[in-house]
Amino acid sequence: MEDIVASCKKSAVQEMETFLRNFSHVPDDKLTWTPAPTAKSALRVAAHTALYYGRFAQMIRDRKLPMPENLTEWLAQRKAEEVAVTSREEVETIFRKGADEVLAALDSLTPEDVASTLESGQGWSMPMTWLMKLPGWHATLHTGQIDFLQTCWGDEEVYVG
C-alpha cells in the first residue's frame, strides 16, 4: 500500500510542477486569449486544473465521489469558481494548497480504503486507486491543453526544464 500512496503523491507533485512550468510560459497578454469564442483560455484551464486538486483531496479524504442532485447547477458552480480566478499567482496558490491537501488525504488512507471502490450514484463506480492517481493524471491532461494553446499563438517551444 505504501508504494501506491508514495507513487500517487509523487505524481501529484511532479505533474503539478510540470503544469505550472508550462503555464508560466503563457505570455500575460495571452492568459485570457481563446482560439474560439466558446473555448477555454489558458487561465481558465489553469484555474480548473488547480481547483480540482482540492476537490480530489476532498473526495479522497471523504472516501466519496460527488453526487450532485442537480448536475447542471453543480457544473455551473464549478464554472463560476473557475472564472473567479483571475491571475497566474492565484492559480499557483490554489494549486499548491490543493496539492498539500492531496498529499495529506493520501496519507490518511488505510489499506482497506485503498482497496475500496467508490460508487458514483450514476450507475458507475471508481476504484480508490483510480481516484488516488487522478490528481497527477488530470494535471497531465490539462498540461496538454496549455501546450496546444501555446501552438495556436505560434509558441512551439518544448519546455522541459
Backbone as ProteinMPNN parsed JSONL, in Angstrom:
{"seq_chain_A": "MEDIVASCKKSAVQEMETFLRNFSHVPDDKLTWTPAPTAKSALRVAAHTALYYGRFAQMIRDRKLPMPENLTEWLAQRKAEEVAVTSREEVETIFRKGADEVLAALDSLTPEDVASTLESGQGWSMPMTWLMKLPGWHATLHTGQIDFLQTCWGDEEVYVG", "coords_chain_A": {"N_chain_A": [[0.82, -1.189, 0.0], [1.948, 1.236, 0.762], [3.635, 1.779, -1.352], [1.926, 2.464, -3.534], [0.646, 4.717, -2.518], [2.85, 6.413, -2.134], [3.694, 6.62, -4.8], [1.485, 7.886, -5.989], [1.468, 10.3, -4.602], [3.932, 11.358, -5.432], [3.453, 11.62, -8.191], [1.309, 13.477, -8.179], [2.579, 15.805, -7.232], [4.757, 16.127, -9.053], [3.414, 16.373, -11.547], [1.853, 18.612, -11.107], [3.889, 20.511, -10.872], [4.988, 20.358, -13.452], [2.798, 21.255, -14.958], [2.537, 23.893, -13.915], [5.023, 24.917, -14.675], [4.836, 24.899, -17.517], [2.595, 26.532, -17.827], [3.65, 28.892, -16.868], [4.964, 29.902, -19.028], [3.082, 31.02, -20.622], [2.349, 33.956, -22.207], [1.573, 37.091, -20.629], [-0.287, 38.622, -22.063], [-1.695, 36.68, -23.326], [-3.089, 35.167, -21.534], [-5.901, 35.197, -21.226], [-6.726, 34.739, -23.767], [-8.537, 33.072, -26.34], [-8.934, 30.404, -28.709], [-11.332, 30.2, -29.97], [-14.671, 31.503, -29.629], [-16.115, 30.001, -27.676], [-14.212, 28.494, -26.443], [-11.918, 27.509, -23.829], [-9.694, 29.637, -22.077], [-6.113, 29.84, -21.424], [-5.819, 30.655, -18.779], [-8.29, 29.941, -17.687], [-8.244, 27.147, -18.048], [-6.092, 26.6, -16.384], [-7.095, 27.481, -13.904], [-9.22, 25.674, -13.563], [-7.777, 23.236, -13.435], [-6.158, 23.641, -11.172], [-8.099, 24.108, -9.135], [-9.328, 21.635, -9.033], [-7.523, 19.993, -7.704], [-7.914, 20.425, -4.955], [-10.553, 19.528, -4.852], [-10.263, 16.826, -5.564], [-8.759, 16.033, -3.365], [-10.659, 16.322, -1.33], [-12.521, 14.352, -2.095], [-10.948, 12.047, -1.782], [-10.312, 12.243, 0.935], [-12.899, 12.167, 2.072], [-13.669, 9.74, 1.159], [-15.516, 9.465, -0.87], [-17.364, 10.097, -3.82], [-18.502, 13.043, -5.567], [-21.989, 13.614, -5.557], [-24.066, 15.208, -7.049], [-27.341, 16.591, -6.777], [-28.467, 18.144, -8.718], [-27.036, 18.221, -11.601], [-26.508, 20.106, -13.636], [-26.65, 22.556, -12.278], [-24.593, 22.146, -10.415], [-22.36, 21.95, -12.117], [-22.413, 24.527, -13.174], [-21.751, 26.0, -10.908], [-19.105, 25.117, -10.513], [-17.963, 26.171, -12.844], [-18.305, 28.929, -12.355], [-16.588, 29.235, -10.175], [-14.145, 28.744, -11.419], [-13.995, 30.853, -13.3], [-13.808, 32.965, -11.558], [-11.191, 33.006, -10.762], [-8.478, 34.974, -11.37], [-5.791, 35.478, -11.873], [-2.383, 34.557, -12.546], [-0.847, 34.146, -10.247], [-2.796, 33.556, -8.351], [-3.735, 31.122, -9.354], [-1.455, 29.499, -8.913], [-1.257, 29.593, -6.104], [-3.687, 28.381, -5.312], [-3.338, 25.879, -6.495], [-1.039, 24.839, -5.184], [-1.922, 24.755, -2.519], [-4.01, 22.937, -2.813], [-2.509, 20.71, -3.606], [-1.071, 20.174, -1.261], [-3.225, 19.382, 0.292], [-4.045, 17.099, -1.111], [-1.811, 15.422, -0.699], [-1.934, 15.082, 2.091], [-4.454, 13.866, 2.302], [-4.008, 11.476, 0.909], [-2.129, 10.329, 2.61], [-3.786, 9.713, 4.712], [-5.161, 7.418, 4.151], [-6.182, 4.077, 4.763], [-5.16, 0.591, 4.409], [-7.534, -0.756, 3.792], [-9.128, 1.31, 2.801], [-7.698, 1.957, 0.462], [-8.139, -0.341, -1.014], [-10.799, -0.117, -1.581], [-13.892, 0.561, -3.385], [-15.529, 3.214, -4.946], [-18.795, 4.449, -5.211], [-20.631, 6.117, -7.726], [-23.226, 6.955, -7.809], [-24.427, 7.281, -10.158], [-24.586, 5.057, -11.644], [-22.094, 3.975, -12.144], [-18.838, 2.999, -10.97], [-15.78, 3.685, -9.133], [-12.555, 2.597, -8.587], [-10.733, 3.168, -5.591], [-8.013, 3.361, -5.987], [-7.849, 4.413, -8.556], [-8.919, 6.98, -8.193], [-6.96, 7.95, -6.489], [-4.827, 8.223, -8.231], [-5.732, 10.156, -9.892], [-5.302, 13.054, -9.457], [-2.601, 13.652, -10.456], [-2.781, 12.587, -13.071], [-4.882, 14.094, -14.162], [-3.76, 16.673, -14.124], [-1.731, 16.26, -15.981], [-3.211, 15.816, -18.341], [-4.361, 18.368, -18.703], [-2.1, 19.905, -18.98], [-1.429, 19.318, -21.55], [-3.454, 20.723, -22.865], [-2.66, 23.36, -22.377], [-0.234, 23.341, -23.742], [-1.209, 22.983, -26.367], [-2.698, 25.38, -26.723], [-0.569, 27.178, -26.658], [0.704, 26.574, -29.067], [-1.148, 27.604, -30.794], [-0.736, 30.347, -30.787], [1.698, 30.457, -31.915], [3.85, 29.559, -30.408], [6.026, 27.111, -30.303], [7.843, 25.955, -28.704], [9.448, 23.471, -26.73], [9.021, 22.879, -23.457], [11.044, 21.812, -20.999], [12.433, 22.164, -18.72]], "CA_chain_A": [[0.0, 0.0, 0.0], [2.79, 2.426, 0.853], [4.185, 2.051, -2.676], [0.959, 3.174, -4.374], [0.467, 6.045, -1.925], [4.048, 7.194, -2.471], [3.664, 6.864, -6.239], [0.437, 8.877, -6.272], [1.947, 11.58, -4.064], [4.989, 11.829, -6.326], [2.803, 12.024, -9.43], [0.537, 14.708, -7.949], [3.514, 16.934, -7.121], [5.502, 16.283, -10.317], [2.547, 16.833, -12.639], [1.525, 19.998, -10.792], [5.067, 21.324, -11.219], [5.066, 20.403, -14.914], [1.735, 22.154, -15.407], [2.888, 25.271, -13.568], [6.15, 25.316, -15.514], [4.354, 25.224, -18.849], [1.694, 27.68, -17.695], [4.464, 30.092, -16.646], [5.419, 30.385, -20.336], [1.986, 31.703, -21.312], [2.535, 35.401, -22.058], [0.482, 37.773, -19.926], [-1.323, 39.07, -22.995], [-2.392, 35.5, -23.854], [-3.736, 34.426, -20.447], [-7.352, 35.086, -21.434], [-6.971, 34.523, -25.19], [-9.136, 31.787, -26.706], [-8.914, 30.171, -30.147], [-12.723, 30.279, -30.439], [-15.47, 32.172, -28.585], [-16.57, 29.104, -26.604], [-13.07, 27.734, -25.921], [-11.338, 27.969, -22.57], [-8.384, 30.29, -22.126], [-5.087, 29.209, -20.588], [-6.122, 30.967, -17.379], [-9.45, 29.131, -17.279], [-7.757, 25.765, -17.943], [-5.252, 26.555, -15.181], [-7.979, 27.577, -12.735], [-9.902, 24.379, -13.466], [-6.819, 22.22, -13.002], [-5.767, 23.941, -9.788], [-9.236, 23.91, -8.229], [-9.651, 20.22, -8.885], [-6.663, 19.332, -6.717], [-8.651, 20.476, -3.694], [-11.743, 18.674, -4.97], [-9.808, 15.433, -5.47], [-8.375, 15.805, -1.963], [-11.886, 16.128, -0.552], [-13.071, 13.031, -2.43], [-10.094, 11.039, -1.144], [-10.484, 12.408, 2.38], [-14.252, 11.736, 2.444], [-13.902, 8.403, 0.597], [-16.825, 9.618, -1.511], [-17.429, 10.911, -5.027], [-19.614, 13.99, -5.504], [-23.252, 13.119, -6.091], [-24.955, 16.361, -7.073], [-28.743, 16.343, -7.116], [-28.709, 18.854, -9.969], [-25.729, 18.261, -12.249], [-26.368, 21.37, -14.361], [-26.349, 23.578, -11.271], [-23.273, 21.823, -9.862], [-21.366, 22.329, -13.124], [-22.416, 25.995, -13.247], [-20.988, 26.468, -9.739], [-17.688, 24.865, -10.804], [-17.571, 27.156, -13.853], [-18.212, 30.235, -11.696], [-15.363, 29.22, -9.372], [-13.016, 28.857, -12.351], [-13.997, 32.2, -13.873], [-13.443, 33.899, -10.483], [-9.731, 33.022, -10.639], [-8.135, 35.997, -12.36], [-4.36, 35.751, -12.034], [-1.415, 33.468, -12.522], [-0.463, 33.947, -8.847], [-3.924, 32.894, -7.694], [-3.7, 29.731, -9.807], [-0.387, 28.783, -8.222], [-1.625, 29.473, -4.683], [-4.753, 27.372, -5.206], [-2.752, 24.594, -6.88], [-0.135, 24.349, -4.126], [-2.762, 24.419, -1.363], [-4.684, 21.685, -3.166], [-1.522, 19.62, -3.583], [-0.85, 19.833, 0.15], [-4.414, 18.653, 0.735], [-3.99, 15.772, -1.738], [-0.796, 14.625, 0.0], [-2.467, 14.727, 3.417], [-5.557, 12.912, 2.115], [-3.413, 10.184, 0.56], [-1.514, 9.788, 3.831], [-4.823, 9.297, 5.664], [-5.81, 6.187, 3.709], [-5.826, 2.774, 5.318], [-5.158, -0.433, 3.354], [-8.924, -1.038, 3.413], [-9.56, 2.42, 1.95], [-7.029, 1.814, -0.838], [-8.766, -1.471, -1.701], [-12.226, 0.113, -1.734], [-14.48, 1.07, -4.628], [-16.458, 4.305, -4.659], [-19.967, 4.489, -6.088], [-20.902, 7.458, -8.233], [-24.636, 7.293, -7.731], [-24.875, 7.463, -11.541], [-24.51, 3.778, -12.331], [-20.718, 3.535, -12.36], [-18.022, 3.061, -9.76], [-14.373, 4.015, -9.346], [-11.665, 2.091, -7.542], [-9.998, 4.222, -4.876], [-6.689, 3.517, -6.597], [-8.002, 5.313, -9.706], [-9.06, 8.32, -7.634], [-5.652, 8.333, -5.947], [-3.968, 8.586, -9.362], [-6.394, 11.182, -10.684], [-4.707, 14.4, -9.455], [-1.48, 13.738, -11.387], [-3.252, 12.314, -14.423], [-5.687, 15.254, -14.553], [-2.83, 17.767, -14.418], [-1.06, 15.91, -17.227], [-4.145, 16.071, -19.44], [-4.536, 19.8, -18.91], [-0.834, 20.436, -19.494], [-1.57, 19.193, -22.997], [-4.269, 21.838, -23.349], [-1.807, 24.556, -22.361], [0.698, 23.169, -24.866], [-1.937, 23.24, -27.605], [-2.97, 26.816, -26.824], [0.677, 27.857, -26.992], [0.966, 26.427, -30.501], [-2.097, 28.458, -31.52], [-0.161, 31.681, -30.971], [3.0, 30.332, -32.554], [4.909, 29.101, -29.496], [6.227, 25.672, -30.475], [8.948, 25.573, -27.822], [9.209, 22.355, -25.814], [9.511, 23.301, -22.147], [11.4, 20.624, -20.237], [13.22, 22.456, -17.52]], "C_chain_A": [[0.867, 1.258, 0.0], [3.375, 2.791, -0.501], [3.215, 2.844, -3.531], [0.704, 4.576, -3.82], [1.651, 6.934, -2.289], [4.065, 7.555, -3.951], [2.638, 7.942, -6.599], [0.826, 10.251, -5.745], [2.996, 12.183, -4.99], [4.386, 12.354, -7.63], [2.05, 13.34, -9.262], [1.452, 15.925, -7.913], [4.229, 17.172, -8.447], [4.626, 16.859, -11.418], [2.037, 18.245, -12.375], [2.672, 20.904, -11.21], [5.23, 21.441, -12.736], [4.016, 21.356, -15.468], [2.122, 23.606, -15.143], [4.063, 25.781, -14.394], [5.667, 25.737, -16.894], [3.431, 26.442, -18.829], [2.488, 28.971, -17.497], [4.969, 30.686, -17.962], [4.299, 31.011, -21.164], [2.206, 33.207, -21.121], [1.324, 36.05, -21.383], [-0.643, 38.177, -20.869], [-2.094, 37.906, -23.628], [-3.145, 34.731, -22.769], [-5.232, 34.214, -20.681], [-7.725, 34.911, -22.905], [-7.592, 33.151, -25.402], [-9.111, 31.623, -28.213], [-10.305, 30.226, -30.783], [-13.558, 30.881, -29.308], [-15.897, 31.271, -27.422], [-15.445, 28.271, -25.996], [-12.603, 28.322, -24.592], [-9.98, 28.604, -22.827], [-7.391, 29.496, -21.286], [-5.373, 29.459, -19.112], [-7.286, 30.126, -16.87], [-9.053, 27.668, -17.13], [-6.94, 25.616, -16.657], [-6.101, 26.617, -13.916], [-8.692, 26.249, -12.501], [-8.971, 23.317, -12.876], [-6.431, 22.412, -11.545], [-6.901, 23.655, -8.812], [-9.55, 22.438, -8.008], [-8.699, 19.484, -7.95], [-7.357, 19.316, -5.351], [-9.878, 19.583, -3.712], [-11.368, 17.195, -4.897], [-9.422, 15.097, -4.03], [-9.611, 15.542, -1.115], [-12.505, 14.762, -0.829], [-12.272, 11.93, -1.744], [-10.315, 11.06, 0.365], [-11.836, 11.85, 2.845], [-14.573, 10.311, 2.008], [-15.249, 8.371, -0.118], [-16.707, 10.512, -2.735], [-18.585, 11.909, -4.896], [-20.854, 13.387, -6.163], [-24.248, 14.275, -6.116], [-26.383, 15.97, -7.453], [-29.084, 16.987, -8.456], [-27.356, 19.068, -10.643], [-25.499, 19.586, -12.978], [-25.984, 22.496, -13.409], [-24.951, 23.378, -10.694], [-22.178, 22.249, -10.831], [-21.286, 23.849, -13.278], [-21.646, 26.595, -12.075], [-19.49, 26.26, -9.971], [-17.169, 25.89, -11.817], [-17.381, 28.532, -13.215], [-16.948, 30.326, -10.845], [-14.133, 29.379, -10.258], [-12.889, 30.281, -12.886], [-13.559, 33.234, -12.832], [-11.931, 33.975, -10.257], [-9.197, 33.918, -11.758], [-6.644, 36.261, -12.535], [-3.544, 34.466, -11.966], [-1.041, 33.116, -11.077], [-1.565, 33.214, -8.076], [-3.98, 31.413, -8.08], [-2.658, 28.956, -9.008], [-0.708, 28.584, -6.742], [-2.664, 28.378, -4.484], [-4.183, 25.978, -5.48], [-1.909, 24.026, -5.739], [-0.904, 23.981, -2.859], [-3.481, 23.091, -1.616], [-3.737, 20.507, -3.141], [-1.215, 19.197, -2.154], [-2.018, 19.016, 0.7], [-4.445, 17.237, 0.151], [-2.997, 14.883, -0.995], [-1.298, 14.175, 1.368], [-3.587, 13.694, 3.294], [-5.015, 11.53, 1.769], [-2.775, 9.525, 1.78], [-2.542, 9.25, 4.816], [-5.459, 7.954, 5.326], [-5.264, 4.955, 4.426], [-5.742, 1.77, 4.167], [-6.575, -0.775, 2.875], [-9.468, 0.057, 2.502], [-8.986, 2.27, 0.542], [-7.689, 0.712, -1.654], [-10.244, -1.241, -2.007], [-12.605, 0.592, -3.13], [-15.526, 2.1, -4.238], [-17.586, 4.3, -5.68], [-20.25, 5.93, -6.485], [-22.334, 7.907, -8.005], [-25.241, 7.49, -9.122], [-24.713, 6.18, -12.351], [-23.104, 3.306, -12.656], [-19.953, 3.685, -11.05], [-16.571, 3.344, -10.142], [-13.555, 3.386, -8.23], [-10.938, 3.258, -6.87], [-8.625, 4.428, -5.509], [-6.753, 4.43, -7.82], [-8.113, 6.756, -9.22], [-7.726, 8.827, -7.097], [-4.713, 8.818, -7.046], [-4.49, 9.803, -10.125], [-5.768, 12.576, -10.596], [-3.566, 14.547, -10.469], [-1.912, 13.547, -12.829], [-4.03, 13.508, -14.976], [-4.785, 16.427, -14.917], [-2.091, 17.504, -15.734], [-1.953, 16.208, -18.431], [-4.247, 17.564, -19.743], [-3.232, 20.497, -19.294], [-0.861, 20.373, -21.015], [-2.424, 20.305, -23.587], [-3.447, 23.129, -23.404], [-0.828, 24.491, -23.531], [0.011, 23.466, -26.194], [-2.214, 24.73, -27.775], [-1.711, 27.577, -27.215], [0.992, 27.723, -28.475], [0.04, 27.315, -31.317], [-1.556, 29.874, -31.72], [1.299, 31.62, -31.416], [4.139, 29.894, -31.665], [5.011, 27.585, -29.615], [7.415, 25.165, -29.668], [8.533, 24.38, -26.96], [9.85, 22.737, -24.484], [9.776, 22.076, -21.27], [12.208, 20.939, -18.989], [13.066, 23.858, -17.043]], "O_chain_A": [[0.554, 2.232, -0.685], [3.593, 3.969, -0.784], [3.621, 3.8, -4.192], [0.562, 5.525, -4.592], [1.469, 8.078, -2.706], [4.414, 8.679, -4.311], [2.912, 8.81, -7.428], [0.539, 11.262, -6.386], [2.953, 13.375, -5.295], [4.774, 13.418, -8.111], [2.145, 14.223, -10.115], [1.134, 16.96, -8.499], [4.297, 18.309, -8.914], [5.061, 17.75, -12.148], [1.809, 19.002, -13.319], [2.453, 21.945, -11.83], [5.574, 22.509, -13.243], [4.309, 22.17, -16.344], [2.046, 24.448, -16.038], [4.094, 26.952, -14.772], [6.038, 26.801, -17.389], [3.492, 27.285, -19.724], [2.04, 30.038, -17.918], [5.36, 31.853, -18.003], [4.536, 31.479, -22.278], [2.245, 33.681, -19.985], [0.191, 35.601, -21.556], [-1.818, 38.084, -20.515], [-3.043, 38.128, -24.381], [-3.784, 33.724, -23.075], [-5.763, 33.151, -20.359], [-8.905, 34.931, -23.252], [-7.227, 32.185, -24.733], [-9.253, 32.609, -28.936], [-10.427, 30.291, -32.006], [-13.178, 30.774, -28.142], [-16.025, 31.747, -26.294], [-15.694, 27.434, -25.129], [-12.865, 29.484, -24.282], [-9.221, 28.159, -23.687], [-7.772, 28.599, -20.534], [-5.188, 28.566, -18.285], [-7.259, 29.652, -15.734], [-9.481, 27.011, -16.181], [-7.081, 24.63, -15.933], [-5.848, 25.882, -12.962], [-8.758, 25.762, -11.373], [-9.334, 22.599, -11.944], [-6.382, 21.452, -10.777], [-6.685, 23.029, -7.775], [-9.984, 22.042, -6.926], [-9.06, 18.422, -7.443], [-7.374, 18.287, -4.676], [-10.209, 18.953, -2.707], [-12.058, 16.403, -4.255], [-9.723, 14.01, -3.537], [-9.611, 14.641, -0.276], [-12.961, 14.088, 0.095], [-12.845, 10.992, -1.19], [-10.483, 10.013, 0.991], [-11.921, 11.16, 3.861], [-15.585, 9.735, 2.408], [-16.015, 7.414, -0.005], [-16.041, 11.547, -2.702], [-19.55, 11.638, -4.181], [-20.763, 12.732, -7.201], [-25.169, 14.321, -5.3], [-26.603, 15.135, -8.33], [-29.879, 16.455, -9.23], [-26.62, 19.991, -10.293], [-24.394, 20.128, -12.932], [-25.095, 23.294, -13.707], [-24.211, 24.344, -10.507], [-21.181, 22.842, -10.42], [-20.203, 24.393, -13.489], [-20.957, 27.602, -12.243], [-18.69, 27.141, -9.654], [-16.066, 26.415, -11.663], [-16.403, 29.222, -13.504], [-16.307, 31.376, -10.797], [-13.185, 30.072, -9.889], [-11.794, 30.842, -12.918], [-12.998, 34.27, -13.191], [-11.449, 34.915, -9.625], [-9.43, 33.659, -12.939], [-6.265, 37.173, -13.269], [-3.965, 33.451, -11.41], [-0.93, 31.941, -10.725], [-1.28, 32.351, -7.246], [-4.239, 30.556, -7.235], [-2.947, 27.879, -8.487], [-0.454, 27.512, -6.192], [-2.533, 27.546, -3.587], [-4.506, 25.018, -4.78], [-2.056, 22.859, -5.377], [-0.57, 22.998, -2.198], [-3.547, 22.232, -0.736], [-4.111, 19.419, -2.704], [-1.111, 18.006, -1.864], [-1.824, 18.078, 1.473], [-4.827, 16.289, 0.837], [-3.299, 13.728, -0.694], [-1.109, 13.023, 1.756], [-3.661, 12.757, 4.089], [-5.508, 10.524, 2.279], [-2.869, 8.311, 1.96], [-2.211, 8.422, 5.664], [-6.216, 7.408, 6.129], [-4.063, 4.818, 4.657], [-6.202, 2.062, 3.063], [-6.786, -1.05, 1.694], [-10.186, -0.228, 1.543], [-9.699, 2.434, -0.447], [-7.784, 0.829, -2.876], [-10.879, -2.091, -2.633], [-11.755, 0.972, -3.935], [-16.311, 1.886, -3.315], [-17.346, 4.161, -6.879], [-20.122, 6.846, -5.673], [-22.623, 9.103, -8.008], [-26.419, 7.824, -9.252], [-24.704, 6.206, -13.582], [-22.941, 2.324, -13.379], [-20.373, 4.406, -10.145], [-16.188, 3.255, -11.308], [-13.83, 3.618, -7.053], [-10.573, 4.228, -7.534], [-8.13, 5.554, -5.561], [-5.794, 5.152, -8.092], [-7.475, 7.651, -9.773], [-7.406, 10.007, -7.238], [-3.901, 9.716, -6.824], [-3.762, 10.406, -10.913], [-5.71, 13.247, -11.626], [-3.575, 15.486, -11.265], [-1.456, 14.27, -13.715], [-3.849, 13.885, -16.134], [-5.025, 17.104, -15.917], [-1.856, 18.43, -16.51], [-1.501, 16.785, -19.419], [-4.222, 17.971, -20.905], [-3.266, 21.579, -19.879], [-0.368, 21.278, -21.687], [-2.15, 20.78, -24.689], [-3.536, 23.891, -24.366], [-0.624, 25.485, -24.228], [0.589, 24.131, -27.054], [-1.989, 25.283, -28.851], [-1.772, 28.514, -28.012], [1.497, 28.667, -29.082], [0.399, 27.737, -32.416], [-1.88, 30.528, -32.712], [2.037, 32.599, -31.31], [5.286, 29.857, -32.109], [4.171, 26.86, -29.082], [7.928, 24.076, -29.921], [7.387, 24.3, -26.517], [11.067, 22.899, -24.394], [8.844, 21.389, -20.852], [12.621, 20.023, -18.277], [13.672, 24.239, -16.042]]}, "name": "protein", "num_of_chains": 1, "seq": "MEDIVASCKKSAVQEMETFLRNFSHVPDDKLTWTPAPTAKSALRVAAHTALYYGRFAQMIRDRKLPMPENLTEWLAQRKAEEVAVTSREEVETIFRKGADEVLAALDSLTPEDVASTLESGQGWSMPMTWLMKLPGWHATLHTGQIDFLQTCWGDEEVYVG"}
